[in-house]
Coordinates of C-alpha atoms in Angstrom, one line a residue:
Chain A
M264 CA -10.8 -94.8 105.5
L265 CA -10.1 -94.1 101.6
I266 CA -7.8 -96.7 99.8
K267 CA -6.8 -96.3 96.2
D268 CA -4.1 -98.8 96.0
I269 CA -5.3 -102.6 95.3
N270 CA -2.2 -104.0 97.3
R271 CA -3.2 -102.0 100.4
M272 CA -6.7 -102.9 100.0
K273 CA -5.6 -106.7 100.0
E274 CA -3.1 -106.0 103.1
V275 CA -6.1 -104.4 104.9
I276 CA -8.8 -107.1 103.9
K277 CA -5.8 -109.7 105.2
G278 CA -5.6 -107.8 108.6
V279 CA -9.7 -107.9 108.5
K280 CA -9.7 -111.9 107.7
K281 CA -7.1 -112.8 110.4
E282 CA -9.2 -111.2 113.1
G283 CA -12.1 -113.5 111.9
K284 CA -14.4 -110.7 110.9
T285 CA -17.1 -111.0 108.3
I286 CA -16.9 -108.6 105.3
G287 CA -19.8 -106.8 103.5
F288 CA -19.2 -105.3 100.3
V289 CA -21.1 -102.6 98.3
P290 CA -19.5 -102.2 94.7
T291 CA -20.4 -98.9 93.1
M292 CA -19.7 -96.6 90.5
G293 CA -20.2 -93.7 92.9
Y294 CA -22.4 -90.7 92.9
L295 CA -24.0 -92.0 95.7
H296 CA -27.9 -91.8 96.4
E297 CA -30.3 -93.4 98.7
G298 CA -30.3 -96.5 96.9
H299 CA -26.5 -97.1 97.4
L300 CA -27.0 -95.9 101.3
S301 CA -29.8 -98.5 101.5
L302 CA -27.1 -101.1 100.3
I303 CA -24.5 -99.7 102.8
R304 CA -27.2 -100.3 105.6
C305 CA -28.0 -103.7 104.8
S306 CA -24.1 -104.2 104.7
K307 CA -23.7 -102.8 108.0
R308 CA -26.4 -104.7 109.5
D309 CA -25.2 -108.0 108.4
N310 CA -21.3 -107.8 108.7
D311 CA -18.5 -106.9 111.0
I312 CA -16.9 -104.6 108.1
T313 CA -18.3 -102.8 105.2
V314 CA -16.0 -101.8 102.3
V315 CA -17.9 -99.7 99.5
S316 CA -15.8 -99.4 96.0
I317 CA -16.1 -96.2 93.9
F318 CA -15.1 -97.3 90.4
V319 CA -16.5 -96.0 86.9
N320 CA -15.5 -99.3 85.5
P321 CA -14.6 -98.4 81.7
I322 CA -14.8 -101.6 80.2
Q323 CA -18.7 -102.0 81.0
F324 CA -19.5 -98.7 78.7
G325 CA -20.0 -98.6 74.8
Q326 CA -18.4 -96.7 72.7
N327 CA -21.1 -94.2 72.2
E328 CA -22.3 -94.3 75.9
D329 CA -21.7 -92.1 78.8
L330 CA -18.4 -93.0 80.2
D331 CA -16.8 -89.5 80.0
R332 CA -19.8 -87.5 81.2
Y333 CA -20.7 -90.1 84.1
P334 CA -21.4 -88.0 87.0
R335 CA -18.4 -88.0 89.6
D336 CA -18.2 -86.6 93.0
L337 CA -15.9 -88.3 95.2
E338 CA -15.8 -85.8 98.0
R339 CA -19.7 -86.0 98.6
D340 CA -19.5 -89.6 98.3
E341 CA -16.6 -90.1 101.0
K342 CA -18.9 -87.9 103.1
L343 CA -22.0 -89.8 102.9
C344 CA -19.8 -93.1 103.3
R345 CA -18.4 -91.8 106.7
Q346 CA -22.0 -90.6 107.6
E347 CA -23.2 -94.3 107.3
G348 CA -20.3 -95.6 109.1
V349 CA -18.4 -97.2 106.1
D350 CA -15.1 -98.8 107.2
Y351 CA -13.3 -98.4 104.0
I352 CA -13.8 -96.7 100.6
F353 CA -11.9 -98.6 97.8
V354 CA -11.3 -96.2 95.1
P355 CA -9.0 -97.9 92.5
S356 CA -7.7 -96.4 89.4
A357 CA -8.6 -97.5 86.1
E358 CA -4.8 -97.8 85.2
Q359 CA -4.2 -100.0 88.2
M360 CA -7.4 -102.1 87.4
Y361 CA -6.8 -102.4 83.9
P362 CA -3.0 -101.9 83.3
E363 CA -1.4 -102.5 79.6
G364 CA -1.8 -105.9 78.5
F365 CA -4.9 -106.7 80.7
S366 CA -6.6 -109.8 78.7
T367 CA -8.7 -111.8 81.2
Y368 CA -12.5 -111.6 81.0
V369 CA -15.3 -113.5 82.9
Q370 CA -18.4 -113.9 80.9
V371 CA -21.9 -115.2 81.7
E372 CA -23.0 -116.6 78.6
E373 CA -26.7 -117.2 79.5
L374 CA -28.9 -114.6 80.9
T375 CA -26.7 -111.7 79.1
G376 CA -28.6 -111.9 75.8
G377 CA -31.8 -110.2 76.6
L378 CA -33.1 -107.2 78.2
C379 CA -30.3 -104.7 78.6
G380 CA -27.8 -106.9 77.2
A381 CA -29.3 -107.0 73.7
F382 CA -28.7 -103.2 73.5
R383 CA -25.3 -102.8 75.4
P384 CA -23.2 -105.6 73.9
G385 CA -20.1 -106.5 76.0
H386 CA -21.8 -104.5 78.9
F387 CA -22.2 -107.5 81.2
K388 CA -18.8 -109.0 80.3
G389 CA -17.5 -105.7 81.8
V390 CA -19.8 -106.1 84.9
T391 CA -18.7 -109.6 85.5
T392 CA -15.0 -108.8 84.9
V393 CA -14.8 -105.9 87.4
V394 CA -17.0 -107.5 89.9
T395 CA -14.6 -110.6 89.8
K396 CA -11.6 -108.5 90.3
L397 CA -13.3 -106.3 93.1
F398 CA -14.5 -109.8 94.9
N399 CA -10.7 -111.1 94.9
I400 CA -9.5 -107.9 96.2
V401 CA -12.2 -107.4 99.2
Q402 CA -12.9 -111.0 99.5
P403 CA -16.5 -110.2 100.8
D404 CA -18.7 -113.0 103.0
R405 CA -21.6 -110.8 101.1
A406 CA -21.9 -108.4 98.6
Y407 CA -24.9 -106.0 98.0
F408 CA -26.4 -105.2 94.8
G409 CA -29.7 -103.4 94.0
E410 CA -32.8 -104.7 92.4
K411 CA -33.2 -101.9 89.9
D412 CA -30.3 -103.6 87.8
Y413 CA -32.3 -106.8 88.1
Q414 CA -30.5 -108.4 84.8
Q415 CA -27.0 -107.2 86.7
L416 CA -28.2 -108.9 89.8
A417 CA -29.1 -112.0 88.3
V418 CA -25.9 -112.3 86.1
V419 CA -23.8 -111.7 89.1
K420 CA -25.5 -114.3 91.4
K421 CA -25.2 -116.8 88.3
M422 CA -21.5 -115.9 88.2
V423 CA -20.7 -116.5 91.9
K424 CA -22.7 -119.9 91.7
D425 CA -21.2 -121.2 88.4
L426 CA -17.4 -120.3 89.5
N427 CA -18.0 -121.5 92.9
M428 CA -16.9 -118.1 94.7
N429 CA -17.0 -118.0 98.3
L430 CA -19.7 -115.2 99.0
E431 CA -23.3 -114.7 99.2
V432 CA -24.9 -112.0 96.7
V433 CA -27.7 -110.1 98.4
G434 CA -30.2 -108.3 96.3
C435 CA -31.9 -105.1 97.8
P436 CA -35.1 -103.5 97.1
I437 CA -35.5 -100.4 94.8
V438 CA -35.3 -97.2 96.3
R439 CA -37.8 -94.7 94.8
E440 CA -38.1 -90.8 94.9
K441 CA -41.4 -89.6 96.3
D442 CA -43.1 -89.7 92.7
G443 CA -42.0 -93.2 92.2
L444 CA -38.8 -92.4 90.0
A445 CA -36.1 -95.3 90.7
M446 CA -33.0 -94.0 92.2
S447 CA -30.1 -93.7 89.6
S448 CA -27.1 -91.5 89.4
R449 CA -27.8 -90.9 85.9
N450 CA -31.2 -89.1 87.1
K451 CA -28.5 -86.0 87.5
Y452 CA -28.7 -85.8 83.6
L453 CA -32.5 -85.1 83.5
S454 CA -33.6 -81.5 83.0
P455 CA -36.4 -80.3 85.0
K456 CA -38.9 -81.0 82.2
E457 CA -37.5 -84.6 81.8
R458 CA -37.5 -84.9 85.3
E459 CA -41.0 -84.9 85.3
S460 CA -41.5 -87.3 82.3
A461 CA -39.1 -89.7 84.1
V462 CA -41.9 -91.3 86.1
A463 CA -43.3 -92.7 83.1
L464 CA -41.4 -96.0 83.7
Y465 CA -42.7 -96.4 87.3
K466 CA -46.2 -95.4 86.4
A467 CA -46.2 -97.9 83.3
L468 CA -44.8 -100.6 85.6
V469 CA -47.5 -99.8 88.5
R470 CA -50.3 -99.9 86.0
A471 CA -49.1 -103.5 84.2
K472 CA -49.0 -104.7 88.1
E473 CA -52.5 -103.6 88.6
S474 CA -53.8 -104.5 85.3
F475 CA -52.2 -108.5 85.9
E476 CA -53.7 -108.2 89.2
K477 CA -57.0 -107.4 87.6
G478 CA -56.6 -110.7 85.3
I479 CA -54.8 -109.6 82.3
N480 CA -52.1 -111.9 81.8
S481 CA -51.4 -111.6 78.2
V482 CA -47.7 -110.0 77.8
E483 CA -49.1 -108.2 74.4
E484 CA -51.9 -106.6 76.2
L485 CA -49.8 -105.5 79.1
K486 CA -47.0 -104.2 77.1
K487 CA -49.8 -102.0 75.2
I488 CA -50.9 -100.7 78.4
M489 CA -47.4 -100.0 79.3
E490 CA -46.7 -98.4 75.8
E491 CA -49.9 -96.6 76.2
T492 CA -48.8 -94.9 79.6
I493 CA -45.3 -94.0 78.6
I494 CA -45.7 -92.3 75.4
S495 CA -48.3 -90.1 77.3
Y496 CA -45.5 -88.2 78.9
P497 CA -43.9 -85.4 76.7
E498 CA -40.1 -85.9 77.2
V499 CA -39.9 -89.7 76.6
N500 CA -38.1 -90.2 73.1
E501 CA -38.0 -94.0 72.9
I502 CA -39.0 -97.0 74.4
Q503 CA -35.9 -99.6 74.0
Y504 CA -37.4 -102.3 75.5
I505 CA -40.5 -103.6 77.7
E506 CA -40.3 -107.4 78.6
I507 CA -42.1 -109.6 81.1
V508 CA -39.5 -112.3 81.9
D509 CA -38.7 -115.3 84.3
P510 CA -37.2 -114.1 87.3
D511 CA -34.6 -116.9 87.3
T512 CA -34.0 -117.7 83.5
L513 CA -34.9 -113.9 82.4
K514 CA -36.6 -115.6 79.1
P515 CA -39.3 -113.5 77.8
K516 CA -42.7 -114.8 78.5
N517 CA -46.2 -114.8 76.3
V518 CA -48.4 -115.3 79.3
A519 CA -47.5 -113.5 82.6
E520 CA -47.2 -115.1 85.9
E521 CA -47.0 -114.1 89.6
G522 CA -43.1 -113.6 90.2
D523 CA -42.6 -112.7 86.6
V524 CA -40.4 -109.7 86.3
V525 CA -41.7 -106.7 84.2
A526 CA -38.6 -104.6 83.0
L527 CA -38.2 -101.8 80.6
A528 CA -35.6 -99.3 79.2
V529 CA -36.7 -95.7 78.1
F530 CA -34.9 -92.8 76.6
V531 CA -36.1 -89.7 78.5
G532 CA -34.5 -86.7 76.5
N533 CA -31.2 -88.2 75.5
T534 CA -31.0 -90.2 79.3
R535 CA -31.4 -94.0 79.1
L536 CA -33.4 -94.9 82.2
I537 CA -34.3 -98.6 83.3
D538 CA -36.6 -100.0 85.8
N539 CA -38.4 -103.0 86.9
I540 CA -41.2 -104.5 89.2
R541 CA -42.3 -108.0 90.2
L542 CA -45.8 -109.4 89.4
Chain B
M263 CA -8.4 -138.1 102.7
L264 CA -10.5 -138.6 99.5
I265 CA -13.3 -135.8 99.2
K266 CA -15.8 -135.9 96.3
D267 CA -18.3 -133.2 97.2
I268 CA -17.4 -129.6 96.1
N269 CA -19.2 -128.0 99.7
R270 CA -17.4 -130.8 101.7
M271 CA -14.2 -129.6 100.3
K272 CA -15.1 -126.0 100.8
E273 CA -16.0 -126.8 104.5
V274 CA -12.7 -128.8 105.0
I275 CA -10.9 -125.7 103.7
K276 CA -12.8 -123.5 105.8
G277 CA -11.2 -125.2 108.8
V278 CA -7.7 -125.1 107.6
K279 CA -8.0 -121.7 106.9
K280 CA -9.3 -121.0 110.5
E281 CA -6.1 -122.8 111.8
G282 CA -4.0 -120.2 109.7
K283 CA -2.3 -123.0 107.9
T284 CA -1.1 -122.6 104.1
I285 CA -2.5 -124.3 101.4
G286 CA -0.5 -125.8 98.4
F287 CA -2.6 -126.8 95.5
V288 CA -1.7 -129.3 92.6
P289 CA -4.9 -129.4 90.1
T290 CA -4.2 -132.6 87.9
M291 CA -6.2 -134.9 85.3
G292 CA -5.1 -137.7 87.3
Y293 CA -3.1 -140.8 85.9
L294 CA -0.3 -139.4 87.8
H295 CA 3.5 -139.5 86.8
E296 CA 6.6 -138.5 88.4
G297 CA 5.8 -135.0 86.9
H298 CA 2.8 -134.7 89.1
L299 CA 4.8 -136.1 92.0
S300 CA 7.4 -133.4 91.7
L301 CA 4.6 -130.8 92.0
I302 CA 3.2 -132.3 95.1
R303 CA 6.8 -132.4 96.6
C304 CA 7.1 -128.8 95.7
S305 CA 3.8 -128.1 97.3
K306 CA 4.5 -130.4 100.6
R307 CA 8.0 -128.1 100.8
D308 CA 6.4 -124.7 100.6
N309 CA 3.1 -125.4 102.5
D310 CA 1.3 -126.6 105.6
I311 CA -1.4 -128.6 103.6
T312 CA -1.4 -129.9 100.3
V313 CA -4.6 -130.7 98.2
V314 CA -4.4 -132.4 94.7
S315 CA -7.4 -132.4 92.5
I316 CA -8.0 -135.0 90.0
F317 CA -10.6 -133.8 87.6
V318 CA -10.6 -135.0 83.9
N319 CA -12.3 -131.6 82.5
P320 CA -14.6 -132.1 79.7
I321 CA -14.8 -128.5 78.5
Q322 CA -11.1 -128.4 77.7
F323 CA -11.1 -131.2 75.4
G324 CA -12.3 -130.5 71.7
Q325 CA -15.0 -132.4 70.1
N326 CA -12.4 -134.8 68.4
E327 CA -10.2 -134.9 71.4
D328 CA -9.3 -137.6 73.7
L329 CA -12.0 -137.1 76.4
D330 CA -13.4 -140.6 76.6
R331 CA -10.2 -142.5 76.2
Y332 CA -8.0 -140.3 78.5
P333 CA -6.2 -142.6 81.0
R334 CA -7.9 -143.0 84.5
D335 CA -6.9 -145.0 87.7
L336 CA -8.1 -143.5 90.5
E337 CA -7.0 -146.3 92.9
R338 CA -3.3 -146.0 91.8
D339 CA -3.6 -142.1 91.9
E340 CA -4.8 -142.3 95.4
K341 CA -2.1 -144.8 96.6
L342 CA 0.3 -142.5 95.0
C343 CA -1.0 -139.4 96.8
R344 CA -0.9 -141.2 100.3
Q345 CA 2.6 -142.2 99.8
E346 CA 3.9 -138.8 98.9
G347 CA 1.9 -137.5 102.0
V348 CA -1.0 -135.6 100.3
D349 CA -3.5 -134.2 102.7
Y350 CA -6.5 -134.2 100.7
I351 CA -7.3 -135.7 97.4
F352 CA -10.5 -133.7 95.7
V353 CA -12.1 -135.6 92.9
P354 CA -15.3 -133.7 91.9
S355 CA -17.7 -135.0 89.5
A356 CA -18.4 -133.5 86.2
E357 CA -22.3 -133.5 87.2
Q358 CA -21.2 -131.4 90.1
M359 CA -18.6 -128.9 88.5
Y360 CA -20.8 -128.0 85.5
P361 CA -24.6 -128.9 86.5
E362 CA -27.3 -128.2 83.7
G363 CA -27.5 -124.5 82.9
F364 CA -23.7 -123.7 83.8
S365 CA -22.6 -120.8 81.5
T366 CA -20.0 -118.8 83.2
Y367 CA -16.7 -118.8 81.7
V368 CA -13.2 -117.3 82.2
Q369 CA -11.1 -116.4 79.2
V370 CA -7.4 -115.0 78.6
E371 CA -7.7 -113.3 75.3
E372 CA -3.9 -112.7 74.7
L373 CA -1.5 -115.7 75.0
T374 CA -4.0 -118.4 73.7
G375 CA -4.1 -117.7 70.0
G376 CA -0.8 -119.2 69.3
L377 CA 1.0 -122.5 70.0
C378 CA -1.5 -125.1 71.2
G379 CA -4.4 -122.8 71.4
A380 CA -4.1 -122.4 67.5
F381 CA -4.9 -125.9 67.0
R382 CA -7.3 -126.3 69.9
P383 CA -10.0 -123.5 69.9
G384 CA -11.5 -123.4 73.3
H385 CA -9.0 -125.6 75.3
F386 CA -7.5 -122.6 77.2
K387 CA -10.9 -121.3 78.0
G388 CA -12.0 -124.8 79.5
V389 CA -8.6 -124.8 81.4
T390 CA -8.9 -121.2 82.8
T391 CA -12.6 -121.9 83.6
V392 CA -12.0 -124.9 85.5
V393 CA -8.6 -123.6 87.4
T394 CA -10.9 -120.5 88.7
K395 CA -13.3 -123.0 89.9
L396 CA -10.8 -125.1 91.6
F397 CA -9.2 -122.0 92.9
N398 CA -12.4 -120.7 94.5
I399 CA -13.1 -124.3 96.2
V400 CA -9.6 -125.0 97.5
Q401 CA -8.2 -121.4 98.1
P402 CA -4.8 -122.2 97.9
D403 CA -1.9 -119.9 98.7
R404 CA 0.2 -121.5 95.9
A405 CA -0.6 -123.5 92.8
Y406 CA 1.6 -125.8 91.2
F407 CA 1.7 -126.4 87.4
G408 CA 4.2 -128.2 85.5
E409 CA 6.5 -126.4 82.6
K410 CA 5.6 -129.1 80.0
D411 CA 2.6 -127.1 79.3
Y412 CA 4.4 -123.9 79.1
Q413 CA 1.6 -122.0 77.6
Q414 CA -0.9 -123.3 79.9
L415 CA 1.2 -122.0 82.9
A416 CA 1.5 -118.7 81.1
V417 CA -2.3 -118.3 80.6
V418 CA -3.0 -119.3 84.2
K419 CA -0.2 -116.8 85.8
K420 CA -1.8 -114.2 83.5
M421 CA -5.5 -114.8 84.6
V422 CA -4.4 -114.8 88.3
K423 CA -2.7 -111.5 87.6
D424 CA -5.3 -110.1 85.6
L425 CA -8.1 -111.1 88.0
N426 CA -6.2 -110.3 91.2
M427 CA -6.5 -113.9 92.3
N428 CA -5.1 -114.3 95.8
L429 CA -2.5 -116.8 95.1
E430 CA 0.8 -117.7 93.7
V431 CA 1.3 -119.5 90.7
V432 CA 4.4 -121.8 90.7
G433 CA 5.9 -123.4 87.7
C434 CA 8.1 -126.5 87.8
P435 CA 10.6 -127.9 85.7
I436 CA 9.8 -130.9 83.3
V437 CA 10.4 -134.2 84.6
R438 CA 11.7 -136.7 81.7
E439 CA 12.1 -140.1 81.2
K440 CA 15.6 -141.6 80.7
D441 CA 15.7 -141.3 77.3
G442 CA 14.3 -137.4 77.6
L443 CA 10.9 -138.0 76.8
A444 CA 8.6 -135.5 79.0
M445 CA 6.4 -137.4 81.3
S446 CA 2.6 -137.1 80.3
S447 CA -0.3 -139.0 81.1
R448 CA -0.8 -139.3 77.3
N449 CA 2.4 -141.3 76.8
K450 CA 0.6 -144.5 78.0
Y451 CA -1.2 -144.3 74.3
L452 CA 2.1 -145.1 72.5
S453 CA 2.7 -148.5 71.5
P454 CA 6.5 -149.9 72.2
K455 CA 7.7 -148.6 68.7
E456 CA 6.0 -145.2 68.9
R457 CA 7.5 -144.9 72.5
E458 CA 11.0 -145.2 70.8
S459 CA 10.1 -142.5 68.2
A460 CA 8.3 -140.4 71.0
V461 CA 11.9 -139.2 71.9
A462 CA 12.1 -137.1 68.8
L463 CA 10.7 -133.8 70.4
Y464 CA 13.3 -134.0 73.1
K465 CA 16.1 -134.7 70.4
A466 CA 15.0 -131.8 68.3
L467 CA 14.7 -129.2 71.6
V468 CA 18.3 -130.4 72.8
R469 CA 19.5 -130.2 69.0
A470 CA 17.9 -126.6 68.6
K471 CA 19.4 -125.3 72.0
E472 CA 22.9 -126.8 71.0
S473 CA 22.8 -124.9 67.6
F474 CA 21.5 -121.9 69.1
E475 CA 24.5 -122.2 71.7
K476 CA 26.8 -122.6 68.7
G477 CA 25.7 -119.3 67.4
I478 CA 22.6 -120.2 65.1
N479 CA 20.0 -117.7 66.1
S480 CA 17.7 -117.7 62.7
V481 CA 14.4 -119.0 63.7
E482 CA 14.0 -120.4 60.2
E483 CA 17.4 -122.2 60.5
L484 CA 16.5 -123.8 64.0
K485 CA 13.2 -124.8 62.9
K486 CA 14.7 -126.7 60.0
I487 CA 17.4 -128.3 61.9
M488 CA 14.4 -129.6 64.4
E489 CA 12.2 -131.0 61.3
E490 CA 15.0 -132.8 59.9
T491 CA 15.7 -134.3 63.5
I492 CA 12.0 -135.3 64.2
I493 CA 11.3 -136.7 60.7
S494 CA 14.1 -138.9 61.0
Y495 CA 12.0 -141.1 63.6
P496 CA 10.0 -143.6 61.7
E497 CA 6.6 -143.3 64.0
V498 CA 6.4 -139.6 63.8
N499 CA 3.1 -138.9 61.7
E500 CA 3.0 -135.1 61.8
I501 CA 4.5 -131.9 63.1
Q502 CA 1.6 -129.7 64.4
Y503 CA 3.8 -126.8 65.2
I504 CA 7.3 -125.9 66.2
E505 CA 7.6 -122.2 67.4
I506 CA 10.3 -120.1 69.3
V507 CA 8.5 -117.5 71.1
D508 CA 9.1 -114.9 73.8
P509 CA 8.4 -116.4 77.2
D510 CA 6.1 -113.5 78.5
T511 CA 4.3 -112.5 75.4
L512 CA 4.4 -116.2 73.7
K513 CA 4.9 -114.3 70.4
P514 CA 6.8 -116.1 67.6
K515 CA 10.1 -114.5 67.3
N516 CA 12.2 -114.2 64.1
V517 CA 15.7 -114.1 65.6
A518 CA 15.7 -116.2 68.7
E519 CA 17.5 -114.9 72.1
E520 CA 18.3 -116.2 75.3
G521 CA 15.4 -117.1 77.7
D522 CA 13.0 -117.8 74.6
V523 CA 11.1 -120.9 74.5
V524 CA 11.1 -123.5 71.9
A525 CA 7.8 -125.4 71.8
L526 CA 6.7 -128.1 69.7
A527 CA 3.4 -130.4 69.2
V528 CA 4.1 -133.6 67.2
F529 CA 2.0 -136.7 66.3
V530 CA 3.7 -139.7 67.2
G531 CA 1.3 -142.5 65.8
N532 CA -2.2 -140.9 66.8
T533 CA -0.9 -139.5 69.9
R534 CA -0.2 -135.9 70.3
L535 CA 2.8 -134.9 72.2
I536 CA 4.1 -131.6 73.4
D537 CA 7.3 -130.5 75.0
N538 CA 9.6 -127.4 75.2
I539 CA 12.8 -126.2 76.3
R540 CA 14.2 -122.5 77.5
L541 CA 17.3 -121.0 75.3

């Protein structure tokens, strides 16, 4: 069932809670792909009821980012959700989520300074604020986030812990295309040529992991190897960052250790793609 | 029953919820007075279960404020709560509320710039953060705040609305001593002489209201009348602010209207006291 109104969603949730059923929640910005569907399947497995939200959250986009052209296809999303057996699709309007005079924000002050946070000021503040609102509306027992947005997952986990929220945040593995490209709604932006070069991120991550496993633990050296790999793809325009960070603190390392996260953001054509791998 | 551990409190709340009982919540910093007790009585009247928290929240105090000397008397508070029939007294430690690495804050960006917010930078950020944590732990149906801290009440109401929190914030009238001094834990700081002068705030508010009712609606004039009244009390050291504001936006007015809030902060000796009245 598709629900647009916040109060209606709250009423439905109240009823579900009264029946003692558990609620799994998959917050998305829509234009669903196999990555989202894997989250839905995890939620279906763990909970009595699954709620998917579709909301392109304006306050997590920067002024020069792609809010306006972010891909949308509610009809297709709805069909996919039905196929997966989603119980409720929650599609609030920006007007109802952020009425005039809206002025309360949730911010995780650690974890958000590096990686994507360094290049997208205000992004994570927008994410934690909307996620708090959605959590309060849907009141899930468990919420599912993809590991592709590793920093987002870490930040949301931290927020839930710090603010004593009553749910478990579950991270799910990255789902990849056959050639290794991480699934993302933004892959739609890629021209056929760019799509070929987009595998650069994954290839670089795999080379870093292989090099690490062969004994190279200097982050400088690993970064160099990754850069070499990436720039060999013709449609790559810019490497925004490559970092090897502690999986919990997200602090950059000089010497890589098992379990560290290798994360990167790369512009392929004009499309900014991110990906990561655990060492 | 007194509960110190956050997880224990959550377990108890889970049980209460399972029984379908409603929860009223009175967050306090302890050293309870008749003002607090009036909140407890409202909560008892409206809800099946009443929880009182006692927590002197370090992050809402500024560096030069009175965190260390803030009055504490848990034994007396516990006795008062028992007398009033409080079901659970929640007394978390600062260490458990703010473990090392704590870094998530909730901030209402409007409403907090003027009045007390102008003189206590970070104060309301500390308030909204701790209140969010306490709301998540206690999960009340209704939470009770005194109208003495008018700005705090407005800010908490705004936060609950903006973040779609699942509770009603109830404001309760100021409780006053016989001479009109608003009840406050900080009144304990006053020497006998200062205590006599502390009535200055209430006297000024009453004079403002009377003057308004006689037809004076110039805020400048009303402020002058209040200042005259206040400085006639010998132990008054400083008027920090006198404002007449819109009850919803808290924006300062030039021309007073019915329903506006007259609010002030005054140092009597070294003790900062606040009070307000509705026109």
